[in-house]
Coordinates of C-alpha atoms in Angstrom, one line a residue:
X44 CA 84.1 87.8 130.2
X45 CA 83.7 84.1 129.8
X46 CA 84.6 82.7 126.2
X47 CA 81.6 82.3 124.3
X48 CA 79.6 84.3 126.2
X49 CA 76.9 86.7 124.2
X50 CA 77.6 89.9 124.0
X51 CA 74.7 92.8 125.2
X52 CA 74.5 95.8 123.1
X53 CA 72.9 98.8 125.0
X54 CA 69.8 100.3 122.9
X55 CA 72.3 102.8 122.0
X56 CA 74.9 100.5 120.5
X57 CA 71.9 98.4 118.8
X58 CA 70.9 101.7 117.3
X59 CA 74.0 102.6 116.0
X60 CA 74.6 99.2 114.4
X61 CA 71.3 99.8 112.5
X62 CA 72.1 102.9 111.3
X63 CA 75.9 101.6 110.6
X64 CA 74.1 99.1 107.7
X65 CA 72.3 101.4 105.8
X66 CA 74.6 104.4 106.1
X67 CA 76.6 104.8 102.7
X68 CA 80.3 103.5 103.2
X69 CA 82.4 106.1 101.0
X70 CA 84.2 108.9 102.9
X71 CA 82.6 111.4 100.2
X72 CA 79.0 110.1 100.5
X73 CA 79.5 110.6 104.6
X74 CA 80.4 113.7 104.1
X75 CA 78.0 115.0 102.0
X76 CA 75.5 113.4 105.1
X77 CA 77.2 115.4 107.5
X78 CA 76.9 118.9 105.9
X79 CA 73.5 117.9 104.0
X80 CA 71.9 116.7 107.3
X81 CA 72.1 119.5 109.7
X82 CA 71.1 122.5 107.0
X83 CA 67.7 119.8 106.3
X84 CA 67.1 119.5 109.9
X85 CA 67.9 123.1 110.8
X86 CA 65.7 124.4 107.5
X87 CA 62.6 121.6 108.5
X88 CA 62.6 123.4 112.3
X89 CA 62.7 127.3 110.9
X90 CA 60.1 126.6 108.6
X91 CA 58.1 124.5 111.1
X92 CA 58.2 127.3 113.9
X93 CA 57.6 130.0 111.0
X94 CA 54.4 128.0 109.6
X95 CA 53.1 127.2 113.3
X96 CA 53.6 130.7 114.8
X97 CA 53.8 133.4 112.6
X98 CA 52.1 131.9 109.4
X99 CA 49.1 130.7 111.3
X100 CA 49.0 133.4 113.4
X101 CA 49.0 136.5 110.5
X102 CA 46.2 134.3 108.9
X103 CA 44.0 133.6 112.1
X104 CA 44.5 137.7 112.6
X105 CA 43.8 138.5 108.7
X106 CA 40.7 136.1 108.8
X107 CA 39.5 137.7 112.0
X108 CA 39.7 141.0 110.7
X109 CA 37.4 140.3 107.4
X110 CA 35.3 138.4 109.7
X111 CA 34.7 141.8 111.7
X112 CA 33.9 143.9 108.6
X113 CA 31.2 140.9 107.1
X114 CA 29.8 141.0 110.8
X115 CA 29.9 145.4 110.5
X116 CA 28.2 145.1 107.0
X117 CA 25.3 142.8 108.4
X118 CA 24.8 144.8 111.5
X119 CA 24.5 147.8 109.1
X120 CA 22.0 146.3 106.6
X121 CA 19.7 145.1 109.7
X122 CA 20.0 148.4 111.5
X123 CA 18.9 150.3 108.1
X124 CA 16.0 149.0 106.7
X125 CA 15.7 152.0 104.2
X126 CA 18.7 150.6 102.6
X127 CA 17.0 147.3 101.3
X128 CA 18.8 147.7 98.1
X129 CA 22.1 147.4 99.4
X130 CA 23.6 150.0 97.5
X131 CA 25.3 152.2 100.4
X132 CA 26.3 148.9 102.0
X133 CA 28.0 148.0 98.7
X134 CA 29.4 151.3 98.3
X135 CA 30.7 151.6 101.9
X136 CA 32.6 148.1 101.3
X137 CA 34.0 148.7 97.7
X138 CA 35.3 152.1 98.9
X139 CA 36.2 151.6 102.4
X140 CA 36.8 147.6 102.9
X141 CA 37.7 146.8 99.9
X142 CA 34.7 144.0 99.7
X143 CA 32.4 143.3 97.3
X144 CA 29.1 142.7 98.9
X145 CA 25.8 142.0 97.1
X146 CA 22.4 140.5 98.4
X147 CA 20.8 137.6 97.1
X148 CA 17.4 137.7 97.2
X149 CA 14.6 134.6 97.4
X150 CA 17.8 131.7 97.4
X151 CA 19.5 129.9 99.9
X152 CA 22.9 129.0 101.0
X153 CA 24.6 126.1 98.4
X154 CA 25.2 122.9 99.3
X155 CA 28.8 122.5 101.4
X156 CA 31.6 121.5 98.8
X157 CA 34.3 119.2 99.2
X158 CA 37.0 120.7 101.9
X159 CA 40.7 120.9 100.5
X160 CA 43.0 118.4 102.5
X161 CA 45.2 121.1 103.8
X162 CA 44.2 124.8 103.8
X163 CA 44.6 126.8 107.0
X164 CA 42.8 129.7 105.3
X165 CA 39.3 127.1 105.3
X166 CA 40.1 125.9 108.9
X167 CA 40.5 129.2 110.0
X168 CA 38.1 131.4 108.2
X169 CA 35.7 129.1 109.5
X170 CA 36.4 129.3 113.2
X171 CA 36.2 132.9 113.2
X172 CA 32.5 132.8 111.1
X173 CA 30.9 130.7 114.0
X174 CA 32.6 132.7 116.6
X175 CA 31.9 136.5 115.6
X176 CA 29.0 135.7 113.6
X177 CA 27.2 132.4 114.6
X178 CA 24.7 132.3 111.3
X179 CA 25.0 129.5 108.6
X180 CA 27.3 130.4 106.6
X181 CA 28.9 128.4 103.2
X182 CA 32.2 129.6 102.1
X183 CA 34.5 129.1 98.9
X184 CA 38.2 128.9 99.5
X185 CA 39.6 127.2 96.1
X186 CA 37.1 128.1 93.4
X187 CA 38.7 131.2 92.6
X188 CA 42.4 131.3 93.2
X189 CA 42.4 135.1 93.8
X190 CA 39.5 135.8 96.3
X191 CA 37.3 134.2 98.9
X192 CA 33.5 134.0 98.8
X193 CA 31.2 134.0 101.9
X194 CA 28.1 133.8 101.8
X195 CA 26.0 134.3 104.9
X196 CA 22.5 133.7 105.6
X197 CA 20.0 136.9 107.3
X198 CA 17.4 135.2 107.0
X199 CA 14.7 133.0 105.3
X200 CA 15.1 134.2 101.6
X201 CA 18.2 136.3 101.6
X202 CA 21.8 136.0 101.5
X203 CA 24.7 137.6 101.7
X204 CA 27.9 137.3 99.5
X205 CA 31.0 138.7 100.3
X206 CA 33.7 138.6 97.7
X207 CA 36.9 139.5 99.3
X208 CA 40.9 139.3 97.9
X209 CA 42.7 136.0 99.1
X210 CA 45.5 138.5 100.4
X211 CA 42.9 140.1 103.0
X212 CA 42.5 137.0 104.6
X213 CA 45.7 135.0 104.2
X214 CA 49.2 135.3 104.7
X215 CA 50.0 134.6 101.1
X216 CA 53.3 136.1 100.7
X217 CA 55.2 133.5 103.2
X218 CA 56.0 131.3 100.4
X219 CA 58.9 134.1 99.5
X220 CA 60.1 133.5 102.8
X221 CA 60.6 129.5 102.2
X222 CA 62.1 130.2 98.7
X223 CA 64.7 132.9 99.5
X224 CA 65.5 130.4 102.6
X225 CA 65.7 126.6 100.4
X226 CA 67.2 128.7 97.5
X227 CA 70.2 130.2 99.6
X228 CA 70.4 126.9 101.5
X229 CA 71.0 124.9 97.4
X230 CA 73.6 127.9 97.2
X231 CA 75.3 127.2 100.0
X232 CA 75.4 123.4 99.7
X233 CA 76.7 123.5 96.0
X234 CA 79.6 125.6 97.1
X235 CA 80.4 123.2 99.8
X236 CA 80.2 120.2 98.1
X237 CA 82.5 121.7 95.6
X238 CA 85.0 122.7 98.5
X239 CA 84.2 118.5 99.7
X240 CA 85.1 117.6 96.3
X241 CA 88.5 119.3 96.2
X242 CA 88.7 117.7 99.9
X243 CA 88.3 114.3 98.8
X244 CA 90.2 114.2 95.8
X245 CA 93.3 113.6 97.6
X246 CA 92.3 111.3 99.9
X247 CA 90.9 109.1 97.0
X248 CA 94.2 109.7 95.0
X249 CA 96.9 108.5 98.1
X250 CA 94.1 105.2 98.2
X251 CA 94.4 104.8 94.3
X252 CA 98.2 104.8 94.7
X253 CA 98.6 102.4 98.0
X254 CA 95.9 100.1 95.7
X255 CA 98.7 100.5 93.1
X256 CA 101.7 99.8 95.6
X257 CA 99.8 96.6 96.4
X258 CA 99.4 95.7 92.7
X259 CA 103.4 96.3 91.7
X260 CA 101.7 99.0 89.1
X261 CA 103.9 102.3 89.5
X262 CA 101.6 105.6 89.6
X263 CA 102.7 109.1 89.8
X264 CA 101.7 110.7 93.5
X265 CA 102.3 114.0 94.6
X266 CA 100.7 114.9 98.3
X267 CA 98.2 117.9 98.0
X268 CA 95.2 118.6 100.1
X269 CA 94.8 119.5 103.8
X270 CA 98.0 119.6 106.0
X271 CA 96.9 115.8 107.8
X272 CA 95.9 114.6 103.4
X273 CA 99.5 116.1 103.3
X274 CA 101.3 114.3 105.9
X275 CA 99.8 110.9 105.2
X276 CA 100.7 111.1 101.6
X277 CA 104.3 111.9 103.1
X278 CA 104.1 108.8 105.0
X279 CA 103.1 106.7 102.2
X280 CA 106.2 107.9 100.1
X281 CA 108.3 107.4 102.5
X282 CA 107.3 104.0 103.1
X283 CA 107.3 103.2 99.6
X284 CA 111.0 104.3 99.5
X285 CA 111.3 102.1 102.1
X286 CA 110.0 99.1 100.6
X287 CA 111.5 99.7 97.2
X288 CA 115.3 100.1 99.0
X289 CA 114.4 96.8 100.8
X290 CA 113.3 94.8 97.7
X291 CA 116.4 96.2 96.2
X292 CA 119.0 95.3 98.7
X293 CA 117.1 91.9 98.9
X294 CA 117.7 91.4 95.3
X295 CA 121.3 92.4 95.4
X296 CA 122.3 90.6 98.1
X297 CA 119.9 87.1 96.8
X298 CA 121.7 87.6 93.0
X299 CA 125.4 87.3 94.5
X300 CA 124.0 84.1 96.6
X301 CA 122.6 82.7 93.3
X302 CA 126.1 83.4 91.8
X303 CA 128.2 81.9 93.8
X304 CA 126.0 78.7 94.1
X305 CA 125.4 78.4 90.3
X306 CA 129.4 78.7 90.1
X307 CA 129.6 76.1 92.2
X308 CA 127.1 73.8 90.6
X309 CA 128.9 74.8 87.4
X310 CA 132.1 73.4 88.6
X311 CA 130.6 70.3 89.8
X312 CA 128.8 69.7 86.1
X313 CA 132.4 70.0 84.7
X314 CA 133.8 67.7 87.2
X315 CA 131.3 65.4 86.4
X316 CA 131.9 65.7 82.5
X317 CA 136.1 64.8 82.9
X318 CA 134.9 61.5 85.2
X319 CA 133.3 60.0 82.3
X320 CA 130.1 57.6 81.9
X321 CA 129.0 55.4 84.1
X322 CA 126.1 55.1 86.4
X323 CA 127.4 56.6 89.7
X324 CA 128.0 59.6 87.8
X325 CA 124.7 59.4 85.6
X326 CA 123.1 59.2 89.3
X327 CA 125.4 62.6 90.5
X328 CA 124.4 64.5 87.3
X329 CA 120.7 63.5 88.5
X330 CA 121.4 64.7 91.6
X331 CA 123.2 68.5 90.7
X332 CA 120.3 68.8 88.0
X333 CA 117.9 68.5 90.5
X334 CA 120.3 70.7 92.7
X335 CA 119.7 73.2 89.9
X336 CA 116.2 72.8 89.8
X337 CA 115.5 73.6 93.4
X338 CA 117.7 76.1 93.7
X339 CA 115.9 78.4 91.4
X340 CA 112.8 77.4 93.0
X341 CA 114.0 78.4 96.3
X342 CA 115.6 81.6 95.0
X343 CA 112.7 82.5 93.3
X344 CA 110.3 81.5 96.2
X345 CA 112.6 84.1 98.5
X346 CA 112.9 87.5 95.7
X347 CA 109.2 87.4 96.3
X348 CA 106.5 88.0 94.0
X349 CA 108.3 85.3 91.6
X350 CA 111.3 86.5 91.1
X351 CA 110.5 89.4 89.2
X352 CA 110.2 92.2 92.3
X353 CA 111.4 95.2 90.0
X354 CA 109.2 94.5 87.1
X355 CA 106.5 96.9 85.9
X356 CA 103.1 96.4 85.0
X357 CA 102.2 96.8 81.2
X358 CA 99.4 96.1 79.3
X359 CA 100.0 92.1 77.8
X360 CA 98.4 90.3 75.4
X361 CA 97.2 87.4 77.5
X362 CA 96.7 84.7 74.3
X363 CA 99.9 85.1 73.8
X364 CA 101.0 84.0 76.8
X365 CA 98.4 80.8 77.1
X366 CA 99.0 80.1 73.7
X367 CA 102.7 79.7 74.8
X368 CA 102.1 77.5 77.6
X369 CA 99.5 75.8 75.9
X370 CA 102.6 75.2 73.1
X371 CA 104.8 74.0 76.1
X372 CA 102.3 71.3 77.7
X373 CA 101.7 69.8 74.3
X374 CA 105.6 69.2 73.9
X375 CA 105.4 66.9 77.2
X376 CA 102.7 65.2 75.4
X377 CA 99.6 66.4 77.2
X378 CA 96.4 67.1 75.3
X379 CA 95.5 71.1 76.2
X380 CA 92.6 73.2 75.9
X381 CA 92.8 76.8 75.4
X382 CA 89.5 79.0 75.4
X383 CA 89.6 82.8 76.0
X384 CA 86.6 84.9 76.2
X385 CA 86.2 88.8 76.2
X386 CA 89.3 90.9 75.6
X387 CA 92.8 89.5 75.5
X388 CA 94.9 92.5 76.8
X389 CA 95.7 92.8 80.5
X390 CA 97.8 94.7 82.8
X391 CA 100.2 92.7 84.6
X392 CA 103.9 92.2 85.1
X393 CA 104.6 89.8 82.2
X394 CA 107.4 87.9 83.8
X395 CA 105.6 87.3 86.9
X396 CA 102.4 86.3 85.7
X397 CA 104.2 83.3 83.0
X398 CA 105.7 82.4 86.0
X399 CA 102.2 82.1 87.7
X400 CA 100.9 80.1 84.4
X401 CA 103.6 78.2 83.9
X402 CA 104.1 77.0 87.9
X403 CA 100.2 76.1 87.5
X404 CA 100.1 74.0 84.6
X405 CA 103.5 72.4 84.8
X406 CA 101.3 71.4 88.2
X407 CA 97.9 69.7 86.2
X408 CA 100.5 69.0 83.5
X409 CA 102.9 66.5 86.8
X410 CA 99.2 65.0 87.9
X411 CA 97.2 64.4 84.8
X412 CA 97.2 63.4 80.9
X413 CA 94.3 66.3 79.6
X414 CA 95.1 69.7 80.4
X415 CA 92.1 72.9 79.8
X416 CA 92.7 76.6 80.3
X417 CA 90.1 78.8 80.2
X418 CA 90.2 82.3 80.3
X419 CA 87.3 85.3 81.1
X420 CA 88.5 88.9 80.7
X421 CA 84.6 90.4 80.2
X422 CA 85.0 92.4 83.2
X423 CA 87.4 94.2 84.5
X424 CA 88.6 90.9 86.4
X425 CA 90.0 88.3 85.1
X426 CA 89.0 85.0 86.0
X427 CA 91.5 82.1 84.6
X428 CA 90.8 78.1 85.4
X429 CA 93.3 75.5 84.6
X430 CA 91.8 72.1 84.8
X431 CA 93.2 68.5 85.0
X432 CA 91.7 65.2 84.9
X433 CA 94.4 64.0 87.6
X434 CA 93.7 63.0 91.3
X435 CA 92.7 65.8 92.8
X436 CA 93.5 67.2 96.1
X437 CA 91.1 66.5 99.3
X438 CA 88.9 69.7 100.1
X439 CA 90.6 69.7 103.5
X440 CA 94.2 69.7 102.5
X441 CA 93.5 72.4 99.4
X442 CA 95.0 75.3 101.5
X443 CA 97.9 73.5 102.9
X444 CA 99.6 72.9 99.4
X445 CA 100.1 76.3 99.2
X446 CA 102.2 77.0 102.2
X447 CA 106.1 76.3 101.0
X448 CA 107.5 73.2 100.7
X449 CA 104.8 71.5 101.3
X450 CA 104.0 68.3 98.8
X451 CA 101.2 66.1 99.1
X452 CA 103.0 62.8 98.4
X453 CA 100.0 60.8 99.0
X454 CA 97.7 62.6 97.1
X455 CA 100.0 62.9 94.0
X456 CA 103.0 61.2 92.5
X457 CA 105.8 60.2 94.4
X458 CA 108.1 59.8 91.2
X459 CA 107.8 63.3 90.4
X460 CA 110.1 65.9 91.2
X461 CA 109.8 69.7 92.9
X462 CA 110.5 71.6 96.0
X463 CA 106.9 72.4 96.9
X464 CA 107.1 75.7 95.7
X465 CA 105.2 75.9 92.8
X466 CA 101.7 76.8 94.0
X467 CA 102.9 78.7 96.9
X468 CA 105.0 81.3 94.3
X469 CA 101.6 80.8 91.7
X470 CA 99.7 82.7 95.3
X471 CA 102.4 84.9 95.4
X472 CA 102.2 86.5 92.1
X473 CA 98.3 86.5 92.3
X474 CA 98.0 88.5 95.4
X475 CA 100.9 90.6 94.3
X476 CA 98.6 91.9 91.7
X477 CA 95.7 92.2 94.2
X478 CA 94.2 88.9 93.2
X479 CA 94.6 85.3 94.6
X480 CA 94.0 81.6 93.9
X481 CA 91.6 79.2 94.9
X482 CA 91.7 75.2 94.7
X483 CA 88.1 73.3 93.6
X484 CA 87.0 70.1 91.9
X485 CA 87.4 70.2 88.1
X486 CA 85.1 69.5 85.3
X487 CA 87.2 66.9 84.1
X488 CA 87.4 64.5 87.6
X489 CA 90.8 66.5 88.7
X490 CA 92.0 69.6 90.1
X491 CA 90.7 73.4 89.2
X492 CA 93.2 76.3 89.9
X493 CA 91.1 79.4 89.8
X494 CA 93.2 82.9 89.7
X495 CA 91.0 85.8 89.7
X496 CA 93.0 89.0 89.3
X497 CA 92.0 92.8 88.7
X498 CA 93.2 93.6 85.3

């Protein structure tokens, strides 16, 4: 395929992509689609083919066969004019059809009434009226909810009305059929969503605790479920044992390194004191300072996640903690801003996240003379800005300060000190706690460091 050719979807795929977008995204939600969606569509065609067939059909037969008895009882009252009161004819259907039939005398059929915008019983009660009978007829299929009336004409002044029970003409007890079938089918599906439920649960716990991994928050995890819930939850401790044996022999092995160079820095400061003053050695103690200095930058740029791998999360107050900093970049003379809006307690790993502060405004604090924090906890994110009024960073080199050791010389003060590490362990910590940072233009004509965290 040549690059940037279009891709074709086949009507298929183009289908499926549709669907894909409106389709819920939980695992639970699917689910619940693939067990609700076949017992719909499966109870939708039963009831279909029981309404089309044997529904109609029972009525059709039912309406036919009252349609024969009305079309008896007229043949009767024309074939025995003796009977002009209709009283054997009324007898013969009370006892015998169980119809009520009476004659009308002098009056006519009543005008047609509004037909009902779905009734089989009308549609087919009708049809069989013009084919076994074929007089005018008017019939009454709602106004009582218990019987039908039909009234048929014989001739110019008299009628006759035929009161017959809604049950000889209509298959009225098919409703029982549709409720014993939609109430067993709710029965069904209540059971196995709870069964899905107990399904889920573990799935969702093993993705609370690999969310928790990613954070540094320690959460108790024991596999349950279905054998394959089972096994991955096996795989996640294991690898989590994994990780934790490799953060710990990384730690070891960077604590002796930071020993044995901070021993030998040590016995260069001493060295240093027993040469006495002058400027070479002012410049050397300079020089093993700033030694000093970057060591720990670099020591805590490689333990990962500032320095403070093995530290647990715990709720913190976070004014404290800005109130601190705040305290520190007022010391180095720099006027500082502190607002903090919604609630002050977080969950992070203390340590870490004063590193993260303290590496971003010991950053404004390098570039700029006015200094504002601002802090927004009213969700459960936290969104943190610390603003300067210093130069600023060019929108196109905003991600590369973040990569380690870099330093924007040209963009910033070339008097100043620092490994380049600052921002890149500040990213660190952030997305250790399943946040990150982000580099804008400030308010104040300088650099915005905005850390949005989960807490």
């Amino acid at each position: 395929m040549k690059i940037g050719a279009t891709l074709k979807y086949s009507p298929l795929d183009r289908a499926a992509r549709w669907f894909g977008r409106y389709l819920p995204k939980g695992l639970y939600a699917r689910a619940l689609i693939i067990i609700i969606a076949p017992v719909i569509l499966l109870q939708s065609v039963v009831a279909y083919v029981f309404m089309e067939r044997h529904y109609e059909l029972v009525t059709r037969r039912l309406s036919s066969a009252v349609t024969a008895d009305i079309a008896a009882l007229i043949d009767i009252y024309e074939s025995y004019p003796q009977d002009r009161n209709a009283n054997t004819i009324s007898r013969i259907a009370s006892e015998r059809l169980q119809l009520d039939v009476d004659i009308l005398r002098n009056t006519d059929l009543p005008p047609p009434g509004p037909k009902p915008f779905f009734d089989i019983l009308d549609e087919t009660l009708s049809n069989e009226l013009r084919r076994q009978i074929d007089r005018p007829y008017w019939i009454d299929t709602v106004g009582r909810s218990s019987y039908v009336e039909v009234r048929v004409k014989l001739d110019q002044s008299n009628v006759m009305r035929v009161l017959a029970r809604r049950s000889q003409a209509y298959a009225s007890n098919s409703h029982i059929f549709l409720v014993w079938m939609g109430g067993s089918s709710f029965v069904l599906l209540g059971i196995a969503i709870l069964f899905l439920r107990n399904q889920i649960r573990p799935i969702l716990r093993l993705a609370e605790a690999a969310e928790a991994l990613g954070k540094g928050r320690e959460i108790e995890f024991r596999p349950r479920g279905a054998r394959e819930v089972r096994q991955a939850g096996h795989a996640f401790l294991e690898m989590k044992r994994r990780i934790e044996r490799n953060i710990e022999q990384r730690t070891t092995m960077l604590n002796g390194v930071s020993h044995d160079l901070r021993t030998i820095l040590t016995r260069f400061k001493l060295s240093l004191v027993f040469l006495g003053q002058s400027p070479e050695v002012e410049d050397l103690k300079r020089d093993v300072d700033e030694m000093s200095r970057m060591l720990e930058g670099y020591l805590a740029f490689a333990r990962g996640e500032g320095g403070d791998a093995g530290e647990q999360a715990v709720e913190t107050d976070l004014r404290q903690l800005l109130e601190e900093v705040q305290s520190d970049a007022e010391r180095q003379g720099h006027v500082t801003e502190l607002e903090i809006i919604g609630d002050p307690m977080i969950t992070v790993r203390p340590d870490a996240f004063r590193r993260l502060l303290f590496n971003l405004v010991s950053n404004a604090a390098r570039h700029g003379d006015r200094i504002e924090i601002t802090a927004n906890h009213e969700t459960r994110w936290l969104t943190l800005h610390v603003d300067d009024d210093g130069p600023g960073i060019p929108p196109e080199l905003r991600e590369e300060v973040f990569k380690p050791f870099v330093r924007l010389d040209e963009a910033r003060n070339q008097d100043e000190g620092g490994s380049g590490l600052g921002l890149a362990i500040a990213r660190d910590v952030a997305r250790s706690h399943g946040g990150d940072i982000v580099l804008g233009d400030s308010p104040l004509g300088g650099l915005r460091a905005t850390v949005r965290l989960p807490a």
